[in-house]
mmCIF file of C-alpha atoms in Angstrom:
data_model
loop_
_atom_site.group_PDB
_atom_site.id
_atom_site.type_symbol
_atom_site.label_atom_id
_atom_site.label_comp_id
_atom_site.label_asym_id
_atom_site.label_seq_id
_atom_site.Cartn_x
_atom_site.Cartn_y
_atom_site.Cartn_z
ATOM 1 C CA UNK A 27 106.625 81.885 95.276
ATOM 2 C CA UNK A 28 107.862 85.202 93.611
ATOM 3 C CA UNK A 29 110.748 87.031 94.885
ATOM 4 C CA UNK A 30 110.735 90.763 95.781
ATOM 5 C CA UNK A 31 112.430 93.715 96.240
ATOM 6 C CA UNK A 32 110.184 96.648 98.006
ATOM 7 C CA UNK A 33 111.127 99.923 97.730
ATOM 8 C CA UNK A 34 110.105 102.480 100.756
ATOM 9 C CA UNK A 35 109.776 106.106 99.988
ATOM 10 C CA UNK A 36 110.560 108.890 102.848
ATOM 11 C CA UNK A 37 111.446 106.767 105.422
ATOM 12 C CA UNK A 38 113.656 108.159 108.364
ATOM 13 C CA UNK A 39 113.923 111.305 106.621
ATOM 14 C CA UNK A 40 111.109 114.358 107.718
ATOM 15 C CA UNK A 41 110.234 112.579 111.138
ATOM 16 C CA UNK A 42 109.283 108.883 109.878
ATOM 17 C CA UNK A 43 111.558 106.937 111.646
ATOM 18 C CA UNK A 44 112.047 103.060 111.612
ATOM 19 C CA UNK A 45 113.843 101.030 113.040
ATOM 20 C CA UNK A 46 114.705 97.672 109.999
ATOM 21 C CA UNK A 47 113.983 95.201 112.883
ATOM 22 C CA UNK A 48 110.675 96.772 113.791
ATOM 23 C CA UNK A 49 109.654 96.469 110.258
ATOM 24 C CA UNK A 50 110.606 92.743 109.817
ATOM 25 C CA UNK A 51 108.656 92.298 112.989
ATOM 26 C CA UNK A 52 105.631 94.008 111.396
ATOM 27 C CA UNK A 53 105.966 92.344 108.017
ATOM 28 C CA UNK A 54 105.647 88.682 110.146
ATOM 29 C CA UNK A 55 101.631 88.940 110.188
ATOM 30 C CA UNK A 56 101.455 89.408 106.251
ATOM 31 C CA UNK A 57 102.015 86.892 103.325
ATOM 32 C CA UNK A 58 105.690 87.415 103.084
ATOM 33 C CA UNK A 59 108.732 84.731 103.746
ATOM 34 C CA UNK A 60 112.270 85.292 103.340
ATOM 35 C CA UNK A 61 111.657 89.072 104.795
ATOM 36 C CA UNK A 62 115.519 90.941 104.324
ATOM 37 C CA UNK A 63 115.852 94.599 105.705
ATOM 38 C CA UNK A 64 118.493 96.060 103.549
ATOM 39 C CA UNK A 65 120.681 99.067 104.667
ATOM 40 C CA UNK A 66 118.434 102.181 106.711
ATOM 41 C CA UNK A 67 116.816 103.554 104.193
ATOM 42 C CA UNK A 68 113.925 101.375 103.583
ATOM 43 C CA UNK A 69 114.777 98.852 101.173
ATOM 44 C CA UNK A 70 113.380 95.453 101.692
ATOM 45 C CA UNK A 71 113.528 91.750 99.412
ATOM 46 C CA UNK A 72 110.470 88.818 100.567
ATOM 47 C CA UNK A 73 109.161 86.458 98.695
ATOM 48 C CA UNK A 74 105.340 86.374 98.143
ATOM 49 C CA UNK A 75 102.885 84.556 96.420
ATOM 50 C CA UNK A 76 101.254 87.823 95.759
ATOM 51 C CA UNK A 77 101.449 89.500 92.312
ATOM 52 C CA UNK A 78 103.314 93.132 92.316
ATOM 53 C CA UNK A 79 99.831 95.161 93.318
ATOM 54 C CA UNK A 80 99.127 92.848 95.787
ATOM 55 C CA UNK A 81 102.419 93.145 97.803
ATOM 56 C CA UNK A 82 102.324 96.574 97.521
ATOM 57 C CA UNK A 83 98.976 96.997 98.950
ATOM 58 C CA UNK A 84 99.507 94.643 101.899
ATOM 59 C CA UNK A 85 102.968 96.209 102.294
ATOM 60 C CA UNK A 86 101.825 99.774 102.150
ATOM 61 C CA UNK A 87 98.542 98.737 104.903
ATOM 62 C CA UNK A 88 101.283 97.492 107.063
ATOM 63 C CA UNK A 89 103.544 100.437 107.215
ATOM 64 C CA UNK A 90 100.489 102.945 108.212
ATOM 65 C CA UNK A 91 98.540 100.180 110.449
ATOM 66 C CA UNK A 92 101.885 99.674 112.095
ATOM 67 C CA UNK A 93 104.014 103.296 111.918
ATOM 68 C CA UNK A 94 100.742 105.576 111.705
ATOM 69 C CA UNK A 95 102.096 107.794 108.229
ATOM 70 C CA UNK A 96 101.049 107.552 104.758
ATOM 71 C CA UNK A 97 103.436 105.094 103.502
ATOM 72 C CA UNK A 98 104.069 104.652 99.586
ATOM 73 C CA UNK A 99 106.615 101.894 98.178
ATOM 74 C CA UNK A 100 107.571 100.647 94.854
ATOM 75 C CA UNK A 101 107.752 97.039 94.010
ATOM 76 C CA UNK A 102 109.912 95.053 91.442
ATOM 77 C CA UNK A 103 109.872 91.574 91.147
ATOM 78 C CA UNK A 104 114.008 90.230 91.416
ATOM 79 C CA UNK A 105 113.827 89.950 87.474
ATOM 80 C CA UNK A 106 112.706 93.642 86.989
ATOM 81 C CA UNK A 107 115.671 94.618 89.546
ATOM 82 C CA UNK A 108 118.529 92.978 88.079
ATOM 83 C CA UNK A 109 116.735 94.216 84.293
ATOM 84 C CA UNK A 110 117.165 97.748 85.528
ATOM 85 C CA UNK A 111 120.918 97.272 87.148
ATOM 86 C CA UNK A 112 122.057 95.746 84.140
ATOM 87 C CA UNK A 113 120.214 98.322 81.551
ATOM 88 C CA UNK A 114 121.824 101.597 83.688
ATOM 89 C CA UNK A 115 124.245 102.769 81.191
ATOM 90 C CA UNK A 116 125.976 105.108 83.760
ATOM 91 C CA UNK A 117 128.848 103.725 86.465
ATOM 92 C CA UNK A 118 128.232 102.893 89.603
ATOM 93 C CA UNK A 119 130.944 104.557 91.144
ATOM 94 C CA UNK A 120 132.496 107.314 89.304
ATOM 95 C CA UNK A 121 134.878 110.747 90.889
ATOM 96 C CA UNK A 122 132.829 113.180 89.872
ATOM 97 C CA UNK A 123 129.225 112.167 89.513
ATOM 98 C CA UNK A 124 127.106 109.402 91.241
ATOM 99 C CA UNK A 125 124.514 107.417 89.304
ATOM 100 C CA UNK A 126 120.534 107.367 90.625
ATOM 101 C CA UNK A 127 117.483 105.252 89.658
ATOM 102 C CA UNK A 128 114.175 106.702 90.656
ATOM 103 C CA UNK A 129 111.728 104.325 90.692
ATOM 104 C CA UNK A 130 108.028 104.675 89.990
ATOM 105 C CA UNK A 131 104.823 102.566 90.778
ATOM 106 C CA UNK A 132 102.862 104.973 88.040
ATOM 107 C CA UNK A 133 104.279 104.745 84.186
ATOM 108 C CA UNK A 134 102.347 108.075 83.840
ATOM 109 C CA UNK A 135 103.968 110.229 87.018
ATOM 110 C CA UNK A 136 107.553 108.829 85.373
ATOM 111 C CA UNK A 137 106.918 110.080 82.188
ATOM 112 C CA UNK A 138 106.237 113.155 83.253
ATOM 113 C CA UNK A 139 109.091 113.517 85.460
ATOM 114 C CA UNK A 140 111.182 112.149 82.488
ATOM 115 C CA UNK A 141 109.568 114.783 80.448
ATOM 116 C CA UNK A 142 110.281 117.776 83.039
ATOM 117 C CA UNK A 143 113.941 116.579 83.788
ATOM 118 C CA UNK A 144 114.833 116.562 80.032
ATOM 119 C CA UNK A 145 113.823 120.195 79.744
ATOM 120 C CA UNK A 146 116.603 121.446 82.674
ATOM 121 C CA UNK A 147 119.916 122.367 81.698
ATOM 122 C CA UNK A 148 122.804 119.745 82.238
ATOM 123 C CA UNK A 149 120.257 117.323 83.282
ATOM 124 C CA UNK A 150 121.261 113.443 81.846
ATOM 125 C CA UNK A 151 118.274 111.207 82.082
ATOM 126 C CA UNK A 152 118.263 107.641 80.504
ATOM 127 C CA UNK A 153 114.589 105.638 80.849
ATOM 128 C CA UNK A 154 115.250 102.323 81.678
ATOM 129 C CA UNK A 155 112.133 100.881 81.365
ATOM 130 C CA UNK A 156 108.772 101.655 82.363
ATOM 131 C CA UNK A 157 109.150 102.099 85.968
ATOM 132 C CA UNK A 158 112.363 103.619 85.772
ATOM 133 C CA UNK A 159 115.045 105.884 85.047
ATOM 134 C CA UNK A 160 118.885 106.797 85.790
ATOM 135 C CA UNK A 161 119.953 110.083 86.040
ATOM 136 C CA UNK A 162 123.502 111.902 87.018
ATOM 137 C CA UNK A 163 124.763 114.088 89.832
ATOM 138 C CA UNK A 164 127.756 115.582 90.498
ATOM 139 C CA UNK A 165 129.196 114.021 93.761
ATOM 140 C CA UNK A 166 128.851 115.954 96.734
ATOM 141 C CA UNK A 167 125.961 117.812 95.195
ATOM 142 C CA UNK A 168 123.479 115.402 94.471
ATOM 143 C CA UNK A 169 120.491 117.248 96.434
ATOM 144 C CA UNK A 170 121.454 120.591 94.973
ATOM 145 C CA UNK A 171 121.067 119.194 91.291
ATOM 146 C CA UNK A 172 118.412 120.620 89.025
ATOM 147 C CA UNK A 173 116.865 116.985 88.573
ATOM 148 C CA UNK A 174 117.047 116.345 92.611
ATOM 149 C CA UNK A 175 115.244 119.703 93.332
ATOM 150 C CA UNK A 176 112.978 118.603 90.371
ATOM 151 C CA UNK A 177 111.835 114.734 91.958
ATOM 152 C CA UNK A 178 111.730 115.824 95.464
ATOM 153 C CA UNK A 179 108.630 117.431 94.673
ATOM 154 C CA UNK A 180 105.398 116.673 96.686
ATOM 155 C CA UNK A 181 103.020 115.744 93.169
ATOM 156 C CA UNK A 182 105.662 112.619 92.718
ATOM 157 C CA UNK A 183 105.828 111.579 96.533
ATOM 158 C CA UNK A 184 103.323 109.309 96.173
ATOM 159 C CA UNK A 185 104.815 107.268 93.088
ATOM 160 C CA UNK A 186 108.238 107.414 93.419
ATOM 161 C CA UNK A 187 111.594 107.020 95.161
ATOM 162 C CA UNK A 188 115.284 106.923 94.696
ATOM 163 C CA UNK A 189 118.353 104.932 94.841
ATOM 164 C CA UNK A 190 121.560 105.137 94.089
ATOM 165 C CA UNK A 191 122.987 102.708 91.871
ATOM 166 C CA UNK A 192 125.212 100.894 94.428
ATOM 167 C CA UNK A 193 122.405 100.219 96.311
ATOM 168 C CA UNK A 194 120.393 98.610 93.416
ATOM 169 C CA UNK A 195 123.353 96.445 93.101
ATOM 170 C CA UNK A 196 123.213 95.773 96.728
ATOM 171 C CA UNK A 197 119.560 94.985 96.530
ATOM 172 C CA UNK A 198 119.578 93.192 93.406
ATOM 173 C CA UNK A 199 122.393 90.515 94.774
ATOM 174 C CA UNK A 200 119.807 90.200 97.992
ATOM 175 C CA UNK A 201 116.750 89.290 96.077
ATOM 176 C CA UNK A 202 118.740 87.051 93.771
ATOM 177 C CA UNK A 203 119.529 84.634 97.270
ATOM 178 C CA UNK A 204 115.769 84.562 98.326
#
């Protein structure tokens, strides 16, 4: 059995609202254990006997069988998760800026976010590994930064989502106990 954590992109945000306990329900008829909802924003740790691609398929088929929307997740295996928290070479809780991972289940769509992000000004990027980089906002202005405005964009909505670091910690001690 592999441990999980599953990463939901654009959940209740735009309309797509879910409730955590409706998705544990829904995640019962697939080949997960251990199922934790983490937080509202759609961050989940299971255990699986599935490799990576196969979680995320069954996980994705579940969220638009069940909610009706074109659901897209990212999934690390608890490993990859700590890997990531431990490799972030920014704080996790800072006065002035706030510390974000986006997460990607396509190397290529992160490289070329990467590569897009580097060229705005004031922009601090770090690639963590290949599904992932850190990045820096000021606080209070995260979704007004260059980089925000930049990943927000509809061609990377399919591959990738965000979190700030405290949450990855968060997430990261959750997986650890499954």
């Amino acid at each position: 059995m592999n441990s999980y954590a599953v990463f939901l992109r654009g959940i209740n945000v735009g309309g797509i609202n879910i409730k955590m306990a409706d998705l544990k329900n829904a995640l019962k008829s697939r080949p997960f254990s251990g199922v934790v909802t983490l937080l509202a924003s759609g961050n989940v740790v299971l255990a699986s006997e599935l490799d990576p691609a196969g979680v995320k398929k069954e996980f994705e088929a579940c969220l638009r069988e069940t909610f009706g929307y074109d659901a897209w997740v990212v999934v690390l295996t608890a490993g990859r998760v700590a890997a990531l928290v431990d490799a972030c070479p920014y704080p996790a809780d800072d006065a002035s800026t706030h510390t974000y991972l986006t997460l990607a289940s396509d190397e290529e769509v992160l490289s070329e976010l990467l590569e897009a992000g580097r060229a705005l000004d004031g922009a601090e990027l770090t690639r963590l590994g290949p599904e992932a980089l850190a990045w820096l906002a000021p606080a209070g202005g995260t979704l007004d930064s260059p980089f925000s405005k930049l990943s927000s964009k509809a061609k990377y909505k399919a591959a990738t989502t965000t979190r700030n670091l405290r949450t990855m910690i968060k997430v990261r001690d959750a997986v650890a106990g499954i």
